[in-house]
Amino acid sequence: MNTVNSVDGVPDTMEMLSYSNQSGRQSFEYEAVEETNLTLQSLYPKLIPDIFAAPLKRAYYALTTWVIGPQPPRVYTIQPAFRYLQIAPIQLLRRYSSQKTRVWLLLSIYIVWATIFLGTLGISVFGCQTADYRSPLRLSCNSRFWPSSLACGLHGQNCAPFHDRTFTFRCSATCRDTIISTSEINGDQEIIYRNVVVGGSLKVNSTDIPIYRGDSFICSAAIHAGLTNNEYGGIGIVSAIGEHRNFPSVESNGILSIGFNSSFPIAFTFPESGRATISSRGFCQDPRWIVLATCLLFIITIDLNYVPWGILWICFRGVYFSVALALDPAEFENYYTTVLWLGACWVGALSNFTFERLPIQRLTPHNLGQPGAMPTVIVLVVLIVIIALGQAWAFRIEGRMPLYLTFYAVTGLLLLALTTVPHMNLRLHQYIIALLLLPGTTLQTRPSLVYQGLLVGLFINGVARWGFDSILQTPTELFGNHFKGTVPHIPPPIIDGNNITFSWANVTAPFDGVSILVNDVQRFGSYEDNMLRSFTYTRNYTDELVYFRFGYIRHLKIGGSSIGDHSKPGTWMVNGSWFQ
């Protein structure tokens, strides 16, 4: 037996505690690790001077010994239940077919799968036409005629024309659940965390045509009007009809629209005459659920009957195009990868149906004010901590904790360094977070299968939907030509009949001008060097309210302008008074 050399009772070399039971006598003894093993001194040099007390030194070595984990390390492996039942499909395929036959069979399955997949999409795209054989314009769930007051510019000229615009459109499924996570102003109302549908029809008879404000989501308005279906999407015809007044708040088909009691330069409707011109309406529904069911059928068939080679390549590219195959490492049995890894991968790949329904989008004070956001964050933080501790313990048992602690410490320092880059903002996009966390799932455990599949799905979803955005972005890339901050102070206006006049003092640095929104439309924008310090507006309808908001304008160094936040709305009442 080797003796124990120590300083202040602390072993100088890495030692193992062995158990012996000889002649009925039980004892625990230290055995020195062979010279080929790493020692504490080689991994962690003596950083604590001798002047420190022996208890502190013992605590230091105890901590480093715990981090290194047991010696020798114990590697996790999955021991499947009902192993013979799980491998039966592969064994039968190998017994009654040659390698060449299996390869051709796999290629045949791919061809049949691709034919069904592309055929379904082809029928959905080319079989969806109007009576005059025009294909519809595919809209996203947040498409609208009037994106924003700032995007449409002065008097909305960037969004013209306001009428005589009619086209066939097509919407995908679940557009009713689309909400905005940044506030918008509608008259004197602040809208946030809800669908944007303004207006509708108060009547319930079939002859009434609902009319919506131009900044409403077209696809959500189509659901509200009963033209399309939330579960399967659909096709329709929309027409811009120019200026319209008084948009009522109406609840229909699961959507409560927003009311607006003034005029807006552009409105739209879904003409009844257009519904009769739609042909092959059944082919115009969103095919995602049919495609998903087809993908799952072929994925499970291939994953249960074939060995891992080639499956990862097909899986990664297949999920990207909604046609996925399962990863099947050689050490794992098929049912575990099919259920755990593949199931979690689809949950991540369909995050627009899973995680985006949670009442939290970004960890900002603004988003944390959303109803239900704080409880969601607390639950997620607790869940992440539990998962991290479980993975850390498994890495310690396998003797890999020092390596991963070093990796994530260096990664954290690099991210902190990126936050110091001037005039840039650090953005941890969805695909970046997935890449950073994937190394923490390299364990042969069932939970790691779930975590890894989920992260791969999130990575594919992020790249497929938004691409490889940079980890560093400028404020312009994040907010466009828009800045947040101070709003101008405008003195009470002078009212003369149907005219209202606003005046203000000189605009000082860092601002260069003033922007004015009237009924959520930019009606005035002038720079200080133009010497325009007043604005007069004439009311077109004496029986309606008019809403005004004020913001600053700044010159950009490379040309153009940037418009900031606008003030809360002030109201010109019907009786001629001013309310701020």
Coordinates of C-alpha atoms in Angstrom, one line a residue:
M1 CA 0.0 0.0 0.0
N2 CA 1.3 3.5 -0.8
T3 CA 1.6 6.0 2.0
V4 CA -0.2 9.3 2.0
N5 CA 2.1 12.4 1.6
S6 CA 0.4 15.6 2.7
V7 CA 0.9 19.1 3.6
D8 CA -1.3 20.2 6.5
G9 CA -3.2 17.0 6.0
V10 CA -4.0 17.7 2.3
P11 CA -3.0 15.1 -0.3
D12 CA -0.3 16.4 -2.7
T13 CA -1.3 13.9 -5.4
M14 CA -4.6 12.8 -6.7
E15 CA -5.6 9.8 -4.7
M16 CA -8.4 7.2 -4.8
L17 CA -10.3 5.9 -1.9
S18 CA -10.5 2.2 -2.0
Y19 CA -12.5 -0.3 0.1
S20 CA -11.2 -3.6 1.3
N21 CA -12.8 -6.4 3.3
Q22 CA -10.1 -8.9 4.3
S23 CA -10.5 -11.5 7.1
G24 CA -13.8 -9.9 8.1
R25 CA -12.1 -6.6 8.7
Q26 CA -13.6 -3.6 6.9
S27 CA -11.3 -0.6 6.1
F28 CA -11.0 2.4 3.7
E29 CA -7.6 3.1 2.3
Y30 CA -6.1 5.7 0.0
E31 CA -4.4 4.4 -3.1
A32 CA -2.2 6.8 -5.2
V33 CA -3.3 7.2 -8.8
E34 CA -0.9 6.0 -11.4
E35 CA 1.5 8.6 -12.8
T36 CA -0.4 8.6 -16.1
N37 CA -3.4 10.3 -14.4
L38 CA -3.5 14.1 -14.0
T39 CA -2.8 15.5 -10.6
L40 CA -4.4 18.5 -8.9
Q41 CA -1.2 20.4 -9.2
S42 CA -1.0 19.9 -13.0
L43 CA -4.6 21.0 -13.5
Y44 CA -4.7 23.7 -10.9
P45 CA -1.4 25.3 -9.9
K46 CA -0.8 26.3 -6.3
L47 CA -2.4 29.7 -6.3
I48 CA -2.9 30.0 -2.5
P49 CA 0.2 31.2 -0.6
D50 CA 1.4 29.3 2.4
I51 CA 0.4 32.2 4.7
F52 CA -3.2 31.2 4.4
A53 CA -4.7 28.9 7.0
A54 CA -4.8 25.2 6.5
P55 CA -8.7 25.1 6.6
L56 CA -8.8 27.5 3.6
K57 CA -6.3 25.4 1.7
R58 CA -8.2 22.2 2.4
A59 CA -11.4 23.8 1.2
Y60 CA -9.7 24.9 -2.0
Y61 CA -8.4 21.4 -2.7
A62 CA -11.7 19.9 -1.8
L63 CA -13.5 22.1 -4.3
T64 CA -11.1 21.4 -7.1
T65 CA -11.3 17.7 -6.4
W66 CA -15.1 17.8 -6.5
V67 CA -15.0 19.7 -9.8
I68 CA -12.7 17.1 -11.4
G69 CA -15.2 14.4 -10.3
P70 CA -14.7 10.8 -9.5
Q71 CA -11.6 8.9 -10.6
P72 CA -11.9 7.0 -12.9
P73 CA -14.8 8.9 -14.6
R74 CA -18.0 7.1 -15.1
V75 CA -19.5 7.7 -18.6
Y76 CA -23.2 7.7 -19.0
T77 CA -24.8 5.3 -21.5
I78 CA -28.5 4.7 -22.3
Q79 CA -29.8 1.3 -21.3
P80 CA -33.0 0.9 -23.4
A81 CA -36.0 -0.9 -22.1
F82 CA -37.3 -3.7 -24.3
R83 CA -34.1 -3.6 -26.4
Y84 CA -35.0 -6.6 -28.6
L85 CA -38.3 -5.1 -29.5
Q86 CA -36.7 -1.8 -30.4
I87 CA -34.1 -3.3 -32.7
A88 CA -36.4 -5.8 -34.3
P89 CA -37.2 -3.7 -37.4
I90 CA -33.5 -3.2 -38.2
Q91 CA -32.7 -6.9 -37.6
L92 CA -35.5 -8.0 -39.8
L93 CA -34.4 -5.6 -42.6
R94 CA -30.8 -6.8 -42.4
R95 CA -31.8 -10.5 -42.3
Y96 CA -34.0 -10.5 -45.4
S97 CA -32.3 -7.9 -47.6
S98 CA -28.8 -7.1 -48.8
Q99 CA -26.9 -3.8 -48.3
K100 CA -27.5 -2.8 -51.9
T101 CA -31.3 -3.5 -51.6
R102 CA -31.5 -1.4 -48.4
V103 CA -29.8 1.5 -50.1
W104 CA -32.2 1.4 -53.1
L105 CA -35.1 1.0 -50.7
L106 CA -34.0 4.1 -48.8
L107 CA -33.6 6.1 -51.9
S108 CA -37.0 5.0 -53.1
I109 CA -38.5 6.2 -49.8
Y110 CA -36.8 9.6 -50.3
I111 CA -38.2 9.9 -53.8
V112 CA -41.8 8.9 -52.7
W113 CA -41.6 11.3 -49.8
A114 CA -40.3 14.2 -52.0
T115 CA -43.0 13.5 -54.6
I116 CA -45.8 13.7 -52.0
F117 CA -44.2 16.7 -50.3
L118 CA -43.7 18.7 -53.5
G119 CA -47.0 17.5 -54.9
T120 CA -48.9 18.8 -51.9
L121 CA -47.2 22.2 -52.1
G122 CA -47.6 22.3 -55.8
I123 CA -51.4 21.7 -55.6
S124 CA -51.6 24.3 -52.8
V125 CA -49.7 26.9 -54.8
F126 CA -50.7 26.4 -58.4
G127 CA -54.2 25.0 -57.8
C128 CA -55.1 28.1 -55.8
Q129 CA -56.2 30.6 -58.5
T130 CA -59.0 33.1 -59.2
A131 CA -61.5 32.7 -62.0
D132 CA -59.3 34.8 -64.3
Y133 CA -56.3 32.4 -63.5
R134 CA -54.4 34.8 -61.4
S135 CA -52.3 33.4 -58.5
P136 CA -52.9 35.1 -55.1
L137 CA -50.4 37.3 -53.3
R138 CA -49.1 35.4 -50.2
L139 CA -49.3 37.6 -47.2
S140 CA -47.7 37.2 -43.8
C141 CA -49.9 37.4 -40.7
N142 CA -48.8 41.0 -40.0
S143 CA -49.1 42.4 -43.5
R144 CA -51.1 45.6 -43.8
F145 CA -51.6 48.5 -46.2
W146 CA -50.3 51.1 -43.7
P147 CA -47.2 49.6 -41.9
S148 CA -46.8 52.7 -39.6
S149 CA -47.0 56.5 -39.7
L150 CA -43.3 56.8 -39.9
A151 CA -42.9 54.3 -42.7
C152 CA -45.6 55.9 -44.8
G153 CA -44.1 59.3 -44.4
L154 CA -45.5 62.8 -44.7
H155 CA -49.2 62.7 -45.7
G156 CA -48.7 58.9 -46.2
Q157 CA -47.2 59.4 -49.6
N158 CA -45.0 56.3 -49.3
C159 CA -48.1 54.2 -48.9
A160 CA -50.1 55.7 -51.8
P161 CA -52.4 55.1 -53.6
F162 CA -55.1 55.0 -51.0
H163 CA -57.9 53.6 -53.2
D164 CA -58.5 51.6 -56.4
R165 CA -56.2 48.8 -55.2
T166 CA -57.7 45.4 -55.5
F167 CA -55.9 42.1 -55.4
T168 CA -56.2 38.5 -54.5
F169 CA -54.4 37.4 -51.3
R170 CA -53.6 34.2 -49.5
C171 CA -53.1 33.8 -45.7
S172 CA -51.5 31.1 -43.7
A173 CA -53.0 29.4 -40.6
T174 CA -53.1 30.8 -37.0
C175 CA -53.0 34.5 -38.0
R176 CA -55.6 35.2 -35.3
D177 CA -52.8 34.7 -32.7
T178 CA -50.5 37.3 -34.2
I179 CA -49.9 40.2 -31.7
I180 CA -47.7 43.2 -31.5
S181 CA -45.1 43.4 -28.7
T182 CA -44.3 47.1 -29.1
S183 CA -46.9 49.7 -28.4
E184 CA -48.8 51.5 -31.1
I185 CA -51.1 54.5 -30.8
N186 CA -54.7 54.4 -32.2
G187 CA -56.3 57.7 -31.6
D188 CA -56.2 58.1 -27.9
Q189 CA -55.6 54.4 -27.2
E190 CA -52.3 52.6 -26.6
I191 CA -52.3 49.1 -28.3
I192 CA -49.9 46.4 -27.2
Y193 CA -49.9 42.6 -26.8
R194 CA -53.0 42.1 -29.0
N195 CA -54.0 41.6 -32.6
V196 CA -54.4 44.8 -34.7
V197 CA -57.8 44.8 -36.3
V198 CA -59.5 48.3 -36.4
G199 CA -63.1 48.4 -37.4
G200 CA -65.6 45.9 -38.8
S201 CA -69.3 45.7 -39.2
L202 CA -71.9 46.2 -36.5
K203 CA -74.6 44.5 -38.5
V204 CA -75.0 40.8 -38.7
N205 CA -76.8 40.4 -42.0
S206 CA -74.9 39.0 -45.0
T207 CA -75.4 42.2 -47.1
D208 CA -73.3 44.4 -44.8
I209 CA -69.6 44.8 -45.9
P210 CA -67.1 45.3 -43.0
I211 CA -64.6 48.1 -43.4
Y212 CA -61.3 48.2 -41.6
R213 CA -58.7 50.9 -41.0
G214 CA -55.6 50.6 -43.3
D215 CA -53.2 49.7 -40.5
S216 CA -55.2 46.6 -39.6
F217 CA -53.6 43.2 -40.2
I218 CA -55.2 42.0 -43.5
C219 CA -55.2 38.3 -42.6
S220 CA -56.6 38.9 -39.1
A221 CA -59.3 41.1 -40.6
A222 CA -60.2 38.4 -43.0
I223 CA -60.7 36.0 -40.1
H224 CA -62.7 38.7 -38.3
A225 CA -64.9 39.1 -41.5
G226 CA -65.4 35.4 -41.8
L227 CA -63.6 35.2 -45.1
T228 CA -60.8 32.9 -44.0
N229 CA -60.3 30.3 -41.3
N230 CA -57.8 30.5 -38.4
E231 CA -57.0 26.8 -38.5
Y232 CA -56.3 26.5 -42.2
G233 CA -55.9 30.0 -43.5
G234 CA -57.5 30.7 -46.9
I235 CA -57.8 33.0 -49.9
G236 CA -59.8 36.2 -50.6
I237 CA -60.0 39.5 -52.4
V238 CA -59.2 42.8 -50.7
S239 CA -59.9 46.3 -51.9
A240 CA -58.5 49.6 -50.6
I241 CA -61.3 52.2 -50.6
G242 CA -59.5 55.4 -49.6
E243 CA -60.6 57.6 -46.6
H244 CA -63.2 56.4 -44.2
R245 CA -64.7 57.6 -40.9
N246 CA -65.7 56.0 -37.7
F247 CA -64.5 52.4 -37.3
P248 CA -66.6 50.5 -34.7
S249 CA -65.2 47.9 -32.2
V250 CA -66.8 44.5 -33.0
E251 CA -66.2 41.0 -31.7
S252 CA -66.4 38.4 -34.4
N253 CA -64.8 34.9 -34.9
G254 CA -62.7 35.1 -31.8
I255 CA -61.3 38.6 -32.5
L256 CA -62.3 41.8 -30.7
S257 CA -61.6 44.7 -33.1
I258 CA -60.4 48.1 -32.0
G259 CA -62.6 51.2 -32.4
F260 CA -61.5 54.5 -33.9
N261 CA -64.0 57.4 -33.9
S262 CA -62.3 59.7 -36.4
S263 CA -61.2 59.6 -40.1
F264 CA -58.2 57.7 -41.6
P265 CA -56.8 58.2 -45.2
I266 CA -57.0 54.6 -46.2
A267 CA -59.4 51.8 -45.4
F268 CA -60.1 48.4 -46.9
T269 CA -62.8 45.8 -47.3
F270 CA -63.5 42.4 -48.7
P271 CA -66.0 42.8 -51.5
E272 CA -68.8 40.3 -51.6
S273 CA -68.6 40.2 -55.4
G274 CA -65.0 39.0 -55.1
R275 CA -65.9 35.9 -53.2
A276 CA -67.7 34.4 -56.1
T277 CA -64.6 34.7 -58.3
I278 CA -62.6 32.4 -56.2
S279 CA -62.1 28.9 -57.7
S280 CA -60.6 25.8 -56.0
R281 CA -61.0 27.3 -52.6
G282 CA -60.3 23.9 -51.0
F283 CA -56.8 23.8 -52.4
C284 CA -56.0 27.3 -51.0
Q285 CA -55.8 26.2 -47.4
D286 CA -52.6 26.2 -45.5
P287 CA -51.0 22.7 -46.2
R288 CA -48.7 22.8 -43.1
W289 CA -50.6 20.2 -41.2
I290 CA -50.7 17.8 -44.1
V291 CA -47.0 18.3 -44.7
L292 CA -46.2 17.7 -41.0
A293 CA -48.2 14.5 -40.9
T294 CA -46.5 13.2 -44.0
C295 CA -43.0 14.2 -42.7
L296 CA -43.6 12.4 -39.4
L297 CA -44.8 9.2 -41.1
F298 CA -41.7 9.0 -43.3
I299 CA -39.3 10.1 -40.5
I300 CA -40.5 7.4 -38.1
T301 CA -40.4 4.8 -40.8
I302 CA -36.8 5.6 -41.8
D303 CA -35.6 6.2 -38.2
L304 CA -36.8 2.8 -37.0
N305 CA -35.5 0.8 -39.9
Y306 CA -32.1 2.3 -40.9
V307 CA -28.7 2.8 -39.3
P308 CA -27.5 6.4 -38.6
W309 CA -25.4 7.1 -41.7
G310 CA -26.9 9.9 -43.8
I311 CA -29.8 10.5 -41.5
L312 CA -28.3 13.6 -39.8
W313 CA -27.6 15.2 -43.2
I314 CA -31.2 14.6 -44.3
C315 CA -32.6 15.7 -40.9
F316 CA -30.8 19.0 -40.7
R317 CA -31.8 20.0 -44.2
G318 CA -35.2 18.4 -44.0
V319 CA -36.4 20.2 -41.0
Y320 CA -35.1 23.5 -42.6
F321 CA -37.6 22.8 -45.4
S322 CA -40.2 21.3 -43.0
V323 CA -39.1 17.8 -44.2
A324 CA -37.1 16.3 -41.3
L325 CA -35.4 13.1 -40.5
A326 CA -34.1 12.0 -37.1
L327 CA -30.6 11.9 -35.8
D328 CA -29.7 8.3 -34.7
P329 CA -26.3 8.0 -33.0
A330 CA -24.9 4.5 -33.1
E331 CA -25.0 4.0 -29.4
F332 CA -28.7 4.9 -29.1
E333 CA -31.7 2.7 -29.8
N334 CA -34.2 3.9 -32.4
Y335 CA -37.2 4.4 -30.3
Y336 CA -35.4 6.9 -28.0
T337 CA -34.2 9.1 -30.8
T338 CA -37.6 8.9 -32.6
V339 CA -39.6 9.9 -29.5
L340 CA -37.2 12.1 -27.5
W341 CA -34.8 13.7 -29.9
L342 CA -37.1 14.0 -32.9
G343 CA -40.1 15.0 -30.9
A344 CA -38.1 17.8 -29.1
C345 CA -36.6 18.9 -32.5
W346 CA -40.1 19.4 -33.9
V347 CA -41.1 21.4 -30.8
G348 CA -38.2 23.7 -31.4
A349 CA -38.6 23.9 -35.2
L350 CA -42.3 24.9 -34.7
S351 CA -41.5 27.5 -32.0
N352 CA -43.9 29.9 -33.7
F353 CA -46.6 27.6 -32.5
T354 CA -45.0 26.6 -29.2
F355 CA -42.7 29.1 -27.4
E356 CA -44.0 32.3 -29.1
R357 CA -47.3 31.8 -27.5
L358 CA -45.6 32.4 -24.1
P359 CA -46.3 36.0 -22.9
I360 CA -42.6 37.0 -23.1
Q361 CA -40.6 37.8 -26.2
R362 CA -37.6 39.7 -24.9
L363 CA -36.0 40.2 -21.5
T364 CA -36.5 44.0 -21.4
P365 CA -38.3 46.1 -18.8
H366 CA -40.9 47.0 -21.4
N367 CA -41.7 43.3 -22.2
L368 CA -41.7 42.3 -18.6
G369 CA -44.7 44.5 -18.1
Q370 CA -46.8 42.2 -20.3
P371 CA -49.6 40.4 -18.4
G372 CA -48.3 37.0 -17.3
A373 CA -44.6 37.8 -18.2
M374 CA -43.1 37.7 -14.7
P375 CA -44.6 34.4 -13.7
T376 CA -43.4 32.9 -17.0
V377 CA -39.9 34.3 -16.5
I378 CA -39.8 32.8 -13.0
V379 CA -40.9 29.4 -14.2
L380 CA -38.4 29.5 -17.0
V381 CA -35.5 30.6 -14.8
V382 CA -36.3 27.8 -12.3
L383 CA -36.5 25.2 -15.0
I384 CA -33.3 26.4 -16.7
V385 CA -31.4 26.3 -13.3
I386 CA -32.7 22.7 -12.6
I387 CA -31.6 21.6 -16.1
A388 CA -28.2 23.3 -15.8
L389 CA -27.5 21.7 -12.4
G390 CA -28.5 18.3 -13.7
Q391 CA -26.2 18.6 -16.8
A392 CA -23.4 19.9 -14.6
W393 CA -23.6 17.0 -12.2
A394 CA -23.5 14.5 -15.1
F395 CA -20.5 16.3 -16.6
R396 CA -18.8 16.0 -13.2
I397 CA -19.4 12.3 -13.0
E398 CA -17.9 11.9 -16.4
G399 CA -14.9 14.0 -15.4
R400 CA -15.6 16.7 -18.0
M401 CA -16.7 19.6 -15.7
P402 CA -13.3 21.5 -15.8
L403 CA -13.4 21.5 -19.6
Y404 CA -16.9 22.9 -19.8
L405 CA -16.4 25.4 -17.0
T406 CA -13.5 26.7 -18.9
F407 CA -15.4 26.8 -22.2
Y408 CA -18.4 28.7 -20.8
A409 CA -16.2 31.1 -18.7
V410 CA -14.2 32.0 -21.9
T411 CA -17.5 32.4 -23.8
G412 CA -18.9 34.6 -21.1
L413 CA -15.8 36.8 -21.1
L414 CA -16.0 37.1 -24.9
L415 CA -19.7 38.2 -24.7
L416 CA -18.8 40.8 -22.1
A417 CA -16.1 42.1 -24.3
L418 CA -18.5 42.4 -27.2
T419 CA -20.8 44.6 -25.0
T420 CA -18.0 47.2 -24.9
V421 CA -17.8 47.7 -28.6
P422 CA -18.8 51.4 -29.1
H423 CA -22.1 52.2 -31.0
M424 CA -23.1 48.6 -31.2
N425 CA -25.6 46.5 -29.4
L426 CA -25.1 42.8 -28.5
R427 CA -28.0 40.6 -29.8
L428 CA -28.1 37.0 -28.8
H429 CA -30.3 35.7 -31.5
Q430 CA -32.3 32.5 -31.2
Y431 CA -29.8 30.5 -33.4
I432 CA -26.8 31.9 -31.4
I433 CA -28.3 30.8 -28.0
A434 CA -28.9 27.4 -29.4
L435 CA -25.3 27.1 -30.6
L436 CA -24.0 28.2 -27.3
L437 CA -26.0 25.7 -25.3
L438 CA -25.6 22.7 -27.6
P439 CA -22.1 21.7 -26.2
G440 CA -23.9 21.2 -22.8
T441 CA -26.0 18.4 -24.3
T442 CA -23.1 16.0 -25.3
L443 CA -24.2 13.3 -22.9
Q444 CA -25.7 9.9 -23.5
T445 CA -28.7 10.5 -21.3
R446 CA -32.3 10.7 -22.1
P447 CA -32.7 14.3 -20.9
S448 CA -29.8 15.3 -23.1
L449 CA -31.5 13.8 -26.1
V450 CA -34.5 16.0 -25.4
Y451 CA -32.4 19.2 -24.8
Q452 CA -30.3 18.6 -27.9
G453 CA -33.2 18.0 -30.2
L454 CA -35.0 21.1 -28.9
L455 CA -31.9 23.3 -29.4
V456 CA -31.3 21.9 -33.0
G457 CA -35.0 22.7 -33.8
L458 CA -34.6 26.2 -32.4
F459 CA -31.5 26.7 -34.4
I460 CA -33.2 25.6 -37.7
N461 CA -36.3 27.7 -37.0
G462 CA -34.2 30.8 -36.3
V463 CA -32.1 30.5 -39.4
A464 CA -35.0 29.5 -41.6
R465 CA -37.2 32.5 -40.5
W466 CA -34.6 35.3 -39.9
G467 CA -31.3 34.1 -41.4
F468 CA -27.9 34.6 -39.8
D469 CA -28.2 38.0 -38.2
S470 CA -25.1 39.5 -36.8
I471 CA -24.4 39.2 -33.0
L472 CA -23.5 42.9 -33.1
Q473 CA -26.0 45.3 -34.5
T474 CA -26.3 49.1 -34.8
P475 CA -29.2 51.0 -33.2
T476 CA -30.4 51.7 -36.8
E477 CA -30.6 48.0 -37.5
L478 CA -32.6 47.4 -34.4
F479 CA -35.0 50.3 -34.5
G480 CA -34.6 51.6 -38.0
N481 CA -34.5 55.4 -38.4
H482 CA -36.2 55.8 -35.1
F483 CA -34.9 56.9 -31.7
K484 CA -36.4 56.8 -28.3
G485 CA -36.3 59.6 -25.8
T486 CA -37.5 63.2 -25.2
V487 CA -40.7 64.5 -26.9
P488 CA -41.2 68.2 -27.6
H489 CA -43.2 70.4 -25.3
I490 CA -45.9 72.2 -27.3
P491 CA -47.8 75.1 -25.7
P492 CA -51.6 75.0 -25.8
P493 CA -52.9 75.7 -29.4
I494 CA -54.8 78.6 -30.7
I495 CA -58.3 77.5 -31.9
D496 CA -60.3 79.6 -34.4
G497 CA -63.4 77.9 -35.7
N498 CA -62.3 74.8 -37.7
N499 CA -58.7 75.8 -37.6
I500 CA -56.2 74.9 -34.9
T501 CA -52.6 76.3 -34.7
F502 CA -49.6 75.0 -32.8
S503 CA -46.5 77.1 -32.2
W504 CA -43.2 76.2 -30.5
A505 CA -39.8 77.8 -29.6
N506 CA -36.5 77.1 -31.4
V507 CA -35.5 73.5 -31.6
T508 CA -32.1 73.0 -29.9
A509 CA -29.4 70.3 -30.2
P510 CA -29.3 67.3 -30.4
F511 CA -32.7 67.7 -32.3
D512 CA -33.2 69.4 -35.7
G513 CA -36.9 69.6 -36.3
V514 CA -40.5 68.7 -35.3
S515 CA -42.9 66.0 -36.6
I516 CA -46.6 66.1 -36.0
L517 CA -49.1 63.2 -36.4
V518 CA -52.8 64.0 -37.0
N519 CA -55.0 61.0 -36.5
D520 CA -51.9 58.8 -36.6
V521 CA -50.8 60.2 -40.0
Q522 CA -47.8 62.4 -40.3
R523 CA -49.1 65.8 -41.5
F524 CA -46.1 68.0 -40.7
G525 CA -42.3 67.6 -40.7
S526 CA -39.9 70.5 -40.7
Y527 CA -36.4 71.3 -39.8
E528 CA -35.2 74.2 -37.7
D529 CA -33.2 75.6 -40.7
N530 CA -36.6 76.0 -42.6
M531 CA -37.7 78.5 -39.9
L532 CA -41.1 76.9 -39.7
R533 CA -42.2 77.0 -36.1
S534 CA -46.0 76.7 -36.4
F535 CA -48.5 74.3 -37.9
T536 CA -52.2 75.0 -38.7
Y537 CA -54.7 72.2 -39.3
T538 CA -58.2 72.6 -40.7
R539 CA -60.8 70.1 -39.5
N540 CA -62.7 68.5 -42.4
Y541 CA -65.6 67.2 -40.4
T542 CA -67.0 69.3 -37.6
D543 CA -68.6 66.3 -35.8
E544 CA -65.4 64.2 -35.2
L545 CA -62.5 64.2 -32.8
V546 CA -59.0 64.9 -34.0
Y547 CA -55.9 63.5 -32.3
F548 CA -52.4 65.2 -32.4
R549 CA -49.0 63.8 -31.4
F550 CA -45.6 65.6 -31.5
G551 CA -42.1 64.2 -31.9
Y552 CA -38.5 65.4 -32.7
I553 CA -36.6 64.9 -36.0
R554 CA -32.8 64.5 -36.2
H555 CA -30.4 64.6 -39.2
L556 CA -28.4 61.5 -39.8
K557 CA -24.7 61.9 -40.4
I558 CA -24.8 59.9 -43.6
G559 CA -27.9 61.6 -44.9
G560 CA -31.6 61.2 -44.3
S561 CA -33.4 61.7 -41.1
S562 CA -34.5 59.9 -37.9
I563 CA -37.8 60.4 -36.2
G564 CA -38.2 59.8 -32.5
D565 CA -41.0 58.9 -30.2
H566 CA -44.1 61.0 -30.3
S567 CA -46.0 62.4 -27.4
K568 CA -49.2 61.1 -25.9
P569 CA -52.2 62.2 -28.0
G570 CA -53.9 65.5 -27.4
T571 CA -57.5 65.7 -28.5
W572 CA -59.3 68.5 -30.3
M573 CA -62.9 68.0 -29.1
V574 CA -66.0 68.4 -31.1
N575 CA -67.0 71.5 -29.1
G576 CA -63.8 73.2 -30.1
S577 CA -61.9 72.7 -26.8
W578 CA -58.4 71.2 -26.4
F579 CA -57.7 68.3 -24.1
Q580 CA -54.1 67.1 -23.4

